[in-house]
Amino acid sequence: MELNPKIPAGPLEKKWDTHRFELKLVNPANKRRYTVLVVGSGLAGASAAATLGELGYQVRCFCFQDSPRRAHSIAAQGGINAAKNYQNDGDSIYRLFYDTIKGGDFRAREANVYRLAQVSVNIIDQCVAQGVPFAREYGGLLANRSFGGAQVSRTFYARGQTGQQLLLGAYQALTRQMAAGSVRMFPRTEMLDLIVVDGRARGIVTRNLVTGEIETHLGDAVVMATGGYGNVFYLSTNAKGSNVTATFRAWKRGAAFANPCYTQIHPTCIPVSGEYQSKLTLMSESLRNDGRVWVPRAAGDRRAPGDIPESERDYYLERKYPSFGNLCPRDIASRAAKEVCDEGRGVGETGLGVYLDFADAIGRVGESKIRERYGNLFEMYERITGEDPYRVPMRIFPAVHYTMGGLWVDYNLMSTIPGLFVLGEANFSDHGANRLGASALMQGLADGYFIIPNTIGDYLARMRPGIPDAGHVDIRATEAAVRERVSRLLAVNGSRPVDAFHRELGKIMWDGCGMARNAEGLRGALERIPALREEFWRNVRVGGAGEEFNQALERAGRVADYLEFAELMCVDALHREESCGGHFRTEHQTADGEAMRDDERFTYAAAWEYAGQGRPPVLHREPLVFESVQLATRSYK
Ligand SMILES: Cc1cc2nc3c(=O)[nH]c(=O)nc-3n(C[C@H](O)[C@H](O)[C@H](O)COP(=O)(O)OP(=O)(O)OC[C@H]3O[C@@H](n4cnc5c(N)ncnc54)[C@H](O)[C@@H]3O)c2cc1C
């Protein structure tokens, strides 16, 4: 397998423009002769499908929800970054680029990140033109707030519902193309395999989630925008349906998987409340603009927060990181929360929580202003916990939130399988070892609206349009493999529910490959996962039939993939003997508990190749070359 990132030559600021000029174009009249399959209609997929449809390609778009509007992207709360510098506070494309590279702990590709920062400004214009109701200042300019890892205000938002509003914008662009006939939408349709013919991605095999019918869809290229895999941990802030199946199946067909161990643990989630919980709720990072994080100074202090005087509180983020304070990046804030809880200073019944306190902000700007900024988030918190955050501080704790790893892609967003492009959270491209807040929406929309429409043309222009013959042996074999797998899941007929396996896997992963990892824990996880997988295939209870609506079957397929994929994550985490961003190896830390990178040995993206059933995956390294920034130890002090 060859990893050629195809980074254009020339100065960083010119690379994208030069590259766009050099990319081949498809004649407008020829575009309708090419069929592009877009899997996923979250922000990345919907923006891509709409734009490709508008350009004139024949697009088929797939999602497992009943409507693109229900993609996980709708959950995004806090905002989307862009280097508009409306605040005149010193922002620039270079600063957004630098913050993102540094935030990712120098484990992302410079050229991609710079392009992301460049394109960020276009995204806002595009969304405003669509009518996305971003918050505005009194004078009419779009408002901004701050997010972690930045000292400027560059986050555009629509209250705490930014993802929903952006998705409605993309969705209306998509429905316009559906009405025009250029996009055909396939909701409630799950991709279960990738079809590769003569070394190129030429189609997908799907299961209709309502009727159970297995179908084959063929085209000239496949674009996957299937989101992240945080649910491997069972408990996460992701939508319950988010899964790894599409990317994992593509991995088995030859697409390299990069940095699978890079997981983001978000510091501000509502703490776990009991054994039977199946979902965690995020409290947006935007709350750290006004909320102050603290715990009692003394271990075991069980007094109500209001009874603890100022002098006996520890605002530990402000103390440890005076320049960024409560707005230090997520990986750092999460680890700091874990540290104070490990010291016995955590709050709430379980001791696994810290306070996020708005008393100062309410005193400073008034309750109505805070209500205006975060009203729906406060309401959500109160509904879940029964506590009124206007009166008592919120209790928060870190939880799995985002996965920086994903299918490896080159500068054109093409995977190691020619014709398979990967966008949004599903690829590994821009966030290195830690994603900064409000930059996932930016990346998903950059990929979908602005990058893929250019780069896919270059690929298609080099091949003749045409659908492969459905009788091709590779197509038939892939379809047969899907049918066989579905039958195998149904045939187990065991006694343990799918969810029980998922919950146990999640616990193994959280303990062994979670917020802090070490060789011993990872080796332990690598022993327990195959044993659990073996039990799954012997004893899982699915029930029902294949040719009908069967949610247990859907879940079983996804959990079966997680049971294999989890191993890949642990292998990656074990091999990376350094700490960087969200990957914190306890063996590699400074005296004051900060992540210690090993730039000599690990300044690369780890891209893993599937080597066949039962064989260890093969590691390929893409060296990360930094020409514009200097590798430095991250400091937010
Ligand atoms: C609670 C929460 C709040 C967040 N807030 C922010 C924020 O404020 N700012 C920010 O930048 N980021 C935020 N994020 C992160 C951000 O929302 C996601 O990273 C981003 O929306 C992912 O978009 P996507 O298009 O890549 O994937 P998704 O939105 O997850 O869409 C995936 C699509 O793929 C489809 N799909 C998946 N598998 C298959 C399959 N096998 N077959 C067919 N279809 C499939 C799904 O149906 C769906 O349409 C937040 C995340 C969470 C969990």
XYZ file of C-alpha atoms and ligand atoms in Angstrom:
690
model
C 0.000 0.000 0.000
C 1.335 3.413 -0.935
C 0.479 6.512 1.070
C 0.859 9.482 -1.202
C -0.661 12.547 0.454
C -0.448 14.471 -2.852
C 0.334 17.736 -1.114
C 0.718 20.396 -3.791
C 4.062 22.131 -4.120
C 4.548 25.839 -3.472
C 3.958 28.179 -0.579
C 1.329 27.157 1.958
C -1.005 30.072 1.165
C -0.977 29.278 -2.552
C -1.278 25.502 -2.485
C -5.071 25.248 -2.722
C -5.502 27.879 -5.427
C -2.692 26.442 -7.516
C -4.028 22.939 -7.037
C -7.557 23.937 -7.999
C -6.243 25.413 -11.194
C -4.267 22.279 -11.950
C -7.126 19.864 -11.290
C -8.791 18.473 -14.379
C -12.356 19.582 -15.039
C -15.330 17.606 -16.286
C -17.127 19.319 -19.126
C -20.556 20.552 -17.882
C -22.341 18.489 -20.517
C -20.504 15.348 -19.438
C -21.198 15.664 -15.728
C -24.636 14.087 -15.985
C -23.010 10.942 -17.389
C -21.249 10.271 -14.076
C -23.004 8.729 -11.084
C -21.683 9.508 -7.626
C -22.861 7.568 -4.589
C -22.812 9.666 -1.419
C -23.166 7.663 1.771
C -24.277 9.891 4.638
C -26.334 13.036 4.683
C -25.106 14.783 7.806
C -23.403 18.121 7.295
C -20.548 16.648 5.271
C -22.673 14.317 3.138
C -25.643 16.633 2.589
C -23.425 19.548 1.578
C -21.476 17.284 -0.788
C -24.562 15.670 -2.342
C -26.288 19.038 -2.829
C -23.220 20.640 -4.380
C -22.428 17.692 -6.662
C -26.072 17.641 -7.750
C -25.969 21.363 -8.453
C -22.830 20.831 -10.537
C -24.738 18.374 -12.695
C -23.596 14.940 -11.543
C -26.122 12.159 -11.020
C -26.075 11.696 -7.264
C -27.521 8.922 -5.130
C -27.452 9.722 -1.444
C -27.962 7.240 1.409
C -28.625 7.503 5.109
C -29.901 5.146 7.750
C -32.245 7.665 9.369
C -35.726 8.327 8.017
C -34.619 11.791 6.914
C -31.298 13.577 6.337
C -32.510 16.056 8.923
C -31.971 13.479 11.651
C -28.235 13.016 11.064
C -26.113 13.258 14.168
C -24.911 16.690 12.944
C -28.180 18.100 14.175
C -26.924 17.674 17.742
C -24.090 20.162 17.347
C -24.664 22.942 19.763
C -21.953 25.506 20.233
C -20.895 26.827 16.859
C -18.655 26.841 13.830
C -15.286 28.560 13.504
C -14.281 30.917 10.724
C -11.427 33.377 10.352
C -13.594 36.384 9.496
C -12.056 38.589 12.179
C -15.365 40.426 12.642
C -14.307 41.162 16.216
C -11.112 42.840 15.054
C -9.339 40.958 17.812
C -6.352 39.806 15.803
C -7.781 36.808 13.989
C -6.574 35.747 10.560
C -6.463 32.672 8.359
C -2.965 31.996 9.598
C -4.038 32.251 13.234
C -6.918 29.810 12.742
C -4.517 27.486 10.957
C -1.946 27.812 13.731
C -4.458 27.325 16.553
C -5.803 24.195 14.844
C -2.355 22.687 14.220
C -1.274 23.451 17.770
C -4.631 22.318 19.191
C -4.131 18.991 17.384
C -0.752 18.687 19.117
C 1.156 18.864 15.825
C -0.195 15.606 14.511
C -2.138 16.923 11.475
C -1.073 17.707 7.915
C -0.179 21.383 7.518
C -1.529 21.793 3.975
C -4.978 20.408 4.802
C -5.339 22.526 7.911
C -4.315 25.699 6.114
C -6.881 25.031 3.391
C -9.514 24.459 6.063
C -8.783 27.862 7.572
C -8.907 29.487 4.127
C -12.220 27.919 3.203
C -13.779 28.692 6.602
C -14.651 32.206 5.495
C -16.550 30.933 2.438
C -18.619 28.602 4.581
C -20.107 31.454 6.574
C -21.003 33.364 3.394
C -22.587 30.257 1.911
C -24.645 29.536 5.013
C -25.776 33.141 5.433
C -26.895 33.127 1.795
C -28.931 30.009 2.569
C -30.616 31.840 5.412
C -28.957 30.131 8.377
C -30.011 32.325 11.325
C -26.646 32.995 12.947
C -26.711 35.163 16.052
C -26.135 38.828 15.268
C -24.832 41.874 17.114
C -27.081 44.870 17.659
C -25.685 46.533 14.507
C -26.424 43.527 12.311
C -22.975 41.952 12.023
C -22.764 38.273 12.835
C -21.892 37.657 16.472
C -18.996 35.527 17.689
C -18.027 33.771 20.861
C -14.897 32.011 22.039
C -14.093 28.327 22.078
C -11.272 26.358 23.618
C -7.715 26.663 22.399
C -8.163 30.154 20.946
C -7.641 33.628 22.327
C -9.862 35.273 19.721
C -13.634 35.100 19.243
C -14.247 33.359 15.948
C -17.116 30.996 16.638
C -20.350 31.701 14.749
C -23.459 30.279 16.366
C -27.225 30.010 16.321
C -28.001 29.850 20.044
C -27.125 26.326 21.178
C -28.520 24.791 17.972
C -25.871 25.588 15.408
C -25.729 22.074 13.950
C -29.475 21.985 13.490
C -29.585 25.311 11.680
C -26.614 24.449 9.447
C -28.155 21.084 8.652
C -31.439 22.696 7.703
C -29.472 24.916 5.314
C -27.711 21.939 3.741
C -30.933 19.961 3.697
C -32.824 22.637 1.812
C -30.015 22.755 -0.757
C -30.290 18.967 -0.978
C -34.065 18.900 -1.383
C -33.760 21.463 -4.142
C -31.573 19.000 -6.035
C -33.923 16.148 -5.208
C -36.770 18.122 -6.750
C -34.593 18.917 -9.753
C -33.909 15.207 -10.211
C -30.130 15.348 -9.846
C -30.107 13.787 -6.366
C -32.008 10.648 -5.494
C -32.309 10.116 -1.766
C -32.364 6.673 -0.112
C -33.352 7.101 3.549
C -33.542 4.120 5.964
C -30.825 2.456 3.892
C -27.661 1.163 5.505
C -24.445 0.595 3.626
C -23.061 -2.785 4.644
C -20.176 -3.124 2.228
C -18.094 -1.355 -0.375
C -17.807 -2.742 -3.880
C -14.345 -2.579 -5.376
C -13.982 -3.555 -9.024
C -10.560 -3.679 -10.677
C -9.090 -1.780 -7.750
C -11.601 1.085 -7.855
C -14.564 1.861 -5.601
C -17.584 1.280 -7.812
C -20.531 0.779 -5.526
C -22.058 -0.236 -2.252
C -24.237 -3.020 -0.917
C -27.072 -1.788 1.277
C -29.849 -3.160 3.403
C -33.234 -1.483 3.315
C -33.957 -1.020 7.012
C -37.724 -1.160 6.517
C -38.064 -4.199 4.270
C -34.733 -5.894 4.901
C -34.006 -6.064 1.185
C -30.312 -6.307 0.250
C -29.504 -4.142 -2.762
C -26.519 -3.189 -4.869
C -25.901 0.370 -6.074
C -23.238 1.070 -8.651
C -21.594 4.271 -9.798
C -18.423 5.975 -10.940
C -17.237 6.991 -7.474
C -18.245 6.610 -3.845
C -18.175 9.432 -1.302
C -18.447 8.348 2.310
C -19.465 10.864 4.975
C -20.630 8.451 7.617
C -19.542 10.232 10.796
C -17.510 9.108 13.798
C -17.203 5.952 15.891
C -17.280 7.296 19.471
C -20.035 4.821 20.299
C -17.448 2.062 20.423
C -17.314 3.197 24.076
C -21.081 2.545 24.389
C -21.542 5.686 26.481
C -20.830 8.824 24.485
C -22.394 12.109 23.478
C -22.964 10.763 19.940
C -26.377 9.883 18.592
C -27.162 6.257 19.422
C -27.105 5.293 15.756
C -23.616 6.644 14.991
C -21.384 3.708 14.107
C -18.208 2.508 12.427
C -19.715 -0.001 10.000
C -19.270 1.881 6.728
C -15.666 2.918 7.348
C -14.736 -0.410 8.902
C -16.163 -2.366 5.956
C -14.240 -0.067 3.594
C -11.105 -0.757 5.659
C -11.554 -4.443 5.059
C -11.777 -3.708 1.332
C -8.446 -1.885 1.289
C -8.881 1.642 2.637
C -6.217 2.504 5.233
C -7.528 3.552 8.663
C -5.516 6.374 10.198
C -4.929 7.116 13.874
C -7.894 5.073 15.122
C -6.856 5.619 18.753
C -7.276 9.415 18.646
C -10.474 9.938 20.600
C -11.740 13.187 22.015
C -13.062 13.192 25.539
C -15.148 16.328 26.066
C -14.824 17.963 29.472
C -18.339 19.343 29.826
C -20.896 16.549 29.813
C -23.547 15.678 32.330
C -22.005 13.043 34.632
C -23.049 9.401 34.399
C -25.881 8.764 36.826
C -26.278 4.994 36.900
C -25.542 1.535 35.513
C -28.453 1.487 33.092
C -27.749 4.737 31.301
C -27.310 4.356 27.561
C -26.449 7.892 26.444
C -24.479 10.882 27.687
C -25.434 14.504 27.176
C -23.052 17.237 26.167
C -23.140 20.669 27.733
C -21.646 22.808 24.989
C -18.118 24.097 25.313
C -19.530 27.565 24.646
C -20.622 27.520 28.290
C -16.965 27.844 29.246
C -17.114 31.412 27.879
C -19.026 32.384 31.007
C -18.907 29.380 33.320
C -16.038 28.939 35.795
C -14.840 25.433 36.553
C -14.026 24.582 40.166
C -13.915 21.911 42.875
C -13.463 22.184 46.641
C -9.883 22.653 47.788
C -10.139 19.852 50.329
C -10.622 16.206 49.393
C -13.881 14.694 50.615
C -15.610 18.075 51.092
C -19.284 17.146 50.733
C -20.831 20.548 51.462
C -23.354 22.023 49.030
C -21.573 24.347 46.566
C -23.219 27.447 48.009
C -21.795 26.607 51.450
C -18.214 26.481 50.232
C -16.620 29.926 50.560
C -14.474 31.381 47.760
C -11.297 30.822 49.739
C -11.998 27.082 49.896
C -12.613 26.636 46.164
C -10.044 25.668 43.575
C -10.646 27.201 40.135
C -8.085 24.751 38.890
C -8.102 25.634 35.170
C -7.611 29.324 35.914
C -4.871 28.386 38.385
C -3.001 25.975 36.109
C -3.510 27.691 32.761
C -3.747 31.426 33.493
C -3.595 32.582 29.842
C -6.384 30.340 28.557
C -8.115 29.606 31.868
C -11.492 27.940 31.414
C -10.977 28.017 27.649
C -8.029 25.659 27.438
C -8.486 22.828 24.901
C -10.700 19.857 25.605
C -8.042 17.218 26.147
C -6.331 19.389 28.743
C -9.560 20.372 30.533
C -10.708 16.727 30.579
C -7.503 15.426 32.070
C -7.480 18.199 34.656
C -11.015 17.189 35.709
C -9.964 13.549 36.001
C -6.956 14.570 38.066
C -8.980 16.505 40.674
C -11.514 13.673 40.864
C -8.696 11.140 41.322
C -7.517 13.323 44.234
C -10.914 12.839 45.872
C -12.085 16.390 45.194
C -14.818 15.462 42.708
C -18.383 16.534 43.432
C -21.824 14.941 43.241
C -22.872 11.546 44.538
C -20.283 9.564 42.598
C -17.430 12.009 43.114
C -16.988 12.007 39.343
C -17.941 15.586 38.611
C -16.718 19.181 38.807
C -18.685 22.409 38.998
C -19.327 24.763 36.082
C -20.488 27.875 37.823
C -22.290 30.838 36.260
C -22.765 32.922 39.414
C -20.051 35.439 38.459
C -21.330 35.848 34.911
C -24.927 36.262 36.073
C -23.724 38.888 38.557
C -21.758 40.652 35.809
C -24.146 40.666 32.823
C -27.454 39.620 34.391
C -29.537 36.469 34.169
C -31.403 37.594 31.065
C -28.166 37.899 29.066
C -27.080 34.419 30.143
C -30.549 33.116 29.273
C -30.257 34.726 25.829
C -26.847 33.094 25.226
C -27.460 29.610 26.551
C -31.187 29.352 27.375
C -31.848 26.024 25.677
C -28.728 24.414 27.164
C -29.716 25.476 30.680
C -33.212 24.142 30.120
C -31.846 20.825 28.854
C -29.589 20.546 31.902
C -32.469 21.244 34.274
C -34.717 18.688 32.576
C -32.086 15.973 32.881
C -30.737 16.670 36.365
C -33.671 18.406 38.070
C -31.295 21.205 39.159
C -31.605 24.845 38.130
C -28.206 26.005 36.813
C -29.189 29.660 37.237
C -29.198 28.965 41.004
C -26.670 26.138 41.563
C -23.567 25.355 39.523
C -23.838 22.695 36.839
C -22.038 19.424 37.533
C -20.000 18.206 34.601
C -17.578 15.381 33.797
C -15.609 14.322 30.701
C -17.217 11.932 28.199
C -16.369 10.448 24.818
C -17.405 12.918 22.157
C -15.540 12.842 18.853
C -13.094 10.665 16.974
C -10.189 12.322 15.200
C -9.159 9.037 13.618
C -10.810 7.890 10.425
C -10.104 6.609 6.959
C -6.825 7.943 5.643
C -7.285 10.442 2.793
C -4.902 12.382 0.605
C -5.156 16.130 -0.058
C -7.992 15.389 -2.515
C -9.889 13.551 0.244
C -9.420 10.276 -1.606
C -8.714 7.130 0.406
C -6.186 4.465 -0.528
C -8.907 2.918 -2.715
C -9.116 4.956 -5.930
C -12.616 6.390 -6.312
C -13.447 6.222 -2.613
C -13.563 9.705 -1.088
C -14.120 10.276 2.614
C -15.456 13.456 4.217
C -16.291 14.934 7.622
C -15.752 13.061 10.859
C -15.316 9.824 8.926
C -11.867 10.843 7.663
C -8.748 11.577 9.693
C -7.698 14.696 7.912
C -7.565 17.920 9.848
C -7.608 17.654 13.618
C -4.490 15.699 14.490
C -4.586 14.258 17.983
C -7.168 16.691 19.361
C -9.950 18.638 17.684
C -10.616 22.171 18.805
C -14.217 23.074 19.561
C -16.389 24.339 16.704
C -14.056 22.967 14.064
C -15.893 19.737 13.162
C -18.759 21.628 11.547
C -16.191 23.777 9.768
C -14.396 20.699 8.420
C -17.554 18.830 7.413
C -18.868 21.785 5.435
C -15.467 22.659 3.976
C -15.157 19.088 2.717
C -18.703 18.957 1.329
C -19.297 22.429 -0.105
C -15.820 23.403 -1.233
C -13.278 20.615 -1.506
C -14.896 17.481 -2.905
C -16.701 19.388 -5.703
C -13.257 20.311 -7.029
C -11.276 17.178 -6.355
C -13.776 14.557 -7.473
C -13.884 16.166 -10.924
C -10.180 15.536 -11.333
C -10.708 11.838 -10.601
C -13.759 11.468 -12.842
C -12.240 13.421 -15.710
C -9.561 10.731 -15.951
C -12.028 7.878 -16.455
C -14.823 7.060 -18.832
C -18.291 7.295 -17.328
C -20.175 4.041 -17.032
C -21.628 1.613 -14.574
C -19.873 -1.759 -14.251
C -21.775 -4.863 -15.215
C -23.864 -6.005 -12.228
C -22.867 -9.587 -12.961
C -19.175 -8.856 -12.356
C -17.717 -11.511 -10.085
C -16.508 -8.992 -7.462
C -19.931 -7.375 -7.260
C -21.675 -10.706 -6.826
C -19.133 -11.800 -4.234
C -19.561 -8.650 -2.140
C -23.325 -8.963 -2.189
C -23.069 -12.638 -1.215
C -20.757 -11.754 1.683
C -23.340 -9.289 3.023
C -26.150 -11.832 2.801
C -24.016 -14.440 4.506
C -23.152 -12.105 7.377
C -26.784 -11.167 7.976
C -27.751 -14.857 8.018
C -24.894 -15.662 10.364
C -26.012 -13.016 12.859
C -29.558 -14.358 12.806
C -28.419 -17.957 13.100
C -26.554 -17.542 16.395
C -29.828 -17.618 18.291
C -28.114 -17.136 21.652
C -29.353 -15.728 24.919
C -27.436 -12.501 25.575
C -28.825 -9.246 24.151
C -26.745 -7.169 21.733
C -26.702 -4.226 24.116
C -25.116 -6.281 26.893
C -22.142 -7.000 24.632
C -21.909 -3.386 23.598
C -22.014 -2.173 27.197
C -19.255 -4.613 28.195
C -17.107 -3.624 25.238
C -17.589 0.043 26.156
C -16.376 -0.608 29.685
C -13.306 -2.475 28.409
C -12.512 0.414 26.085
C -13.088 3.152 28.662
C -10.889 1.374 31.214
C -8.169 0.312 28.791
C -8.201 2.855 25.963
C -10.025 5.843 27.468
C -8.940 9.184 28.837
C -5.641 7.789 30.124
C -3.974 4.712 28.646
C -0.924 2.610 29.404
C 0.685 -0.492 27.950
C -0.628 -2.766 30.671
C -4.231 -1.597 30.310
C -4.080 -1.792 26.535
C -2.675 -5.305 26.608
C -5.454 -6.265 28.990
C -8.061 -4.842 26.606
C -6.453 -6.689 23.714
C -6.950 -9.945 25.598
C -10.517 -9.266 26.645
C -11.892 -8.010 23.309
C -11.331 -11.236 21.300
C -12.854 -13.254 24.150
C -15.939 -11.040 24.158
C -16.134 -11.246 20.368
C -15.988 -15.012 20.504
C -18.822 -15.031 23.037
C -20.835 -12.635 20.853
C -20.727 -14.944 17.840
C -21.659 -17.891 20.055
C -24.317 -16.371 22.252
C -25.822 -13.162 20.896
C -29.605 -12.981 20.751
C -30.867 -11.136 17.701
C -34.344 -12.481 17.008
C -36.686 -11.714 14.129
C -35.844 -12.177 10.474
C -33.660 -10.534 7.869
C -36.433 -9.554 5.453
C -38.231 -7.205 7.816
C -37.802 -4.167 10.029
C -35.389 -5.505 12.646
C -33.554 -3.059 14.868
C -31.854 -5.788 16.886
C -30.284 -6.994 13.657
C -29.138 -3.453 12.779
C -27.532 -3.051 16.185
C -25.979 -6.510 16.085
C -24.232 -5.731 12.808
C -22.808 -2.508 14.192
C -21.687 -4.046 17.490
C -20.055 -6.942 15.617
C -17.957 -4.373 13.761
C -17.112 -2.511 16.965
C -15.935 -5.792 18.460
C -13.277 -5.997 15.748
C -12.567 -2.319 15.359
C -11.909 -1.841 19.104
C -8.895 -4.073 18.718
C -7.496 -1.851 15.980
C -7.871 1.169 18.270
C -5.961 -0.574 21.052
C -3.231 -1.758 18.688
C -2.786 1.811 17.486
C -2.798 3.208 21.034
C -0.249 0.616 22.130
C 2.126 1.280 19.271
C 2.090 5.069 19.803
C 4.480 5.313 22.688
C 4.032 8.992 23.342
C 1.271 11.236 24.617
C -0.295 13.678 22.209
C -3.642 15.483 22.367
C -6.426 13.091 23.304
C -4.021 10.144 23.324
C -2.590 10.257 26.832
C -0.220 7.451 27.713
C 0.432 7.639 31.437
C 4.000 6.402 30.867
C 4.689 9.535 28.830
C 3.960 12.648 30.852
C 5.901 15.569 32.244
C 6.517 16.043 35.951
C 3.400 18.228 36.174
C 1.193 15.714 34.368
C 1.158 17.222 30.861
C 1.268 15.152 27.668
C 4.819 14.371 26.486
C 5.184 13.939 22.737
C 8.024 12.076 21.105
C 8.556 14.012 17.899
C 11.647 12.041 16.978
C 9.731 8.784 16.673
C 6.092 9.660 16.169
C 5.677 12.690 13.938
C 3.562 10.708 11.528
C 0.013 9.641 10.836
C -0.364 5.923 11.510
C -2.334 4.349 8.662
C -3.299 0.717 9.220
C -3.908 -1.741 6.424
C -6.196 -4.745 6.797
C -4.126 -7.874 6.297
C -6.844 -10.512 6.357
C -8.924 -12.268 9.001
C -6.911 -13.167 12.080
C -3.762 -11.404 10.884
C -2.320 -8.323 12.627
C -2.946 -5.098 10.692
C 0.021 -3.612 8.859
C 1.273 -0.174 9.849
C 2.127 2.447 7.213
C 3.496 5.815 8.223
C 2.768 9.156 6.597
C 5.513 11.472 7.855
C 4.167 14.867 8.906
C 6.400 17.606 7.617
C 6.124 21.033 9.222
C 7.435 23.811 7.033
C 5.439 26.752 8.310
C 5.139 26.126 12.034
C 7.723 25.036 14.500
C 7.050 21.905 16.476
C 6.766 23.054 20.060
C 5.480 21.741 23.342
C 1.930 22.965 23.646
C 1.521 25.488 26.387
C -1.721 27.106 27.445
C -0.177 28.544 30.578
C -23.643 16.687 21.223
C -22.657 17.156 20.200
C -22.456 18.507 19.989
C -21.537 18.939 19.041
N -21.358 20.288 18.857
C -20.468 20.708 17.928
C -20.277 22.097 17.698
O -20.910 22.947 18.324
N -19.387 22.467 16.751
C -18.676 21.563 16.028
O -17.892 21.965 15.168
N -18.861 20.246 16.206
C -19.735 19.798 17.133
N -19.904 18.453 17.327
C -19.270 17.504 16.388
C -20.067 17.483 15.093
O -21.438 17.555 15.364
C -19.817 16.226 14.265
O -18.464 15.947 14.191
C -20.320 16.444 12.854
O -21.655 16.880 12.868
C -20.198 15.173 12.026
O -20.798 15.406 10.761
P -20.709 14.333 9.624
O -21.504 14.864 8.483
O -19.300 13.970 9.392
O -21.414 13.029 10.233
P -22.892 12.788 10.829
O -23.630 14.021 11.096
O -22.695 11.816 11.948
O -23.642 12.062 9.653
C -23.372 10.738 9.315
C -24.296 10.352 8.185
O -23.893 9.097 7.693
C -24.996 8.220 7.636
N -24.478 6.873 7.842
C -23.601 6.430 8.762
N -23.341 5.126 8.564
C -24.060 4.757 7.502
C -24.212 3.538 6.813
N -23.545 2.448 7.174
N -25.073 3.511 5.765
C -25.755 4.616 5.377
N -25.632 5.797 5.981
C -24.788 5.850 7.035
C -25.948 8.694 8.700
O -27.245 8.265 8.388
C -25.756 10.199 8.580
O -26.559 10.697 7.545
C -20.807 18.008 18.288
C -20.997 16.646 18.501
C -21.894 16.225 19.472
C -22.023 14.765 19.743
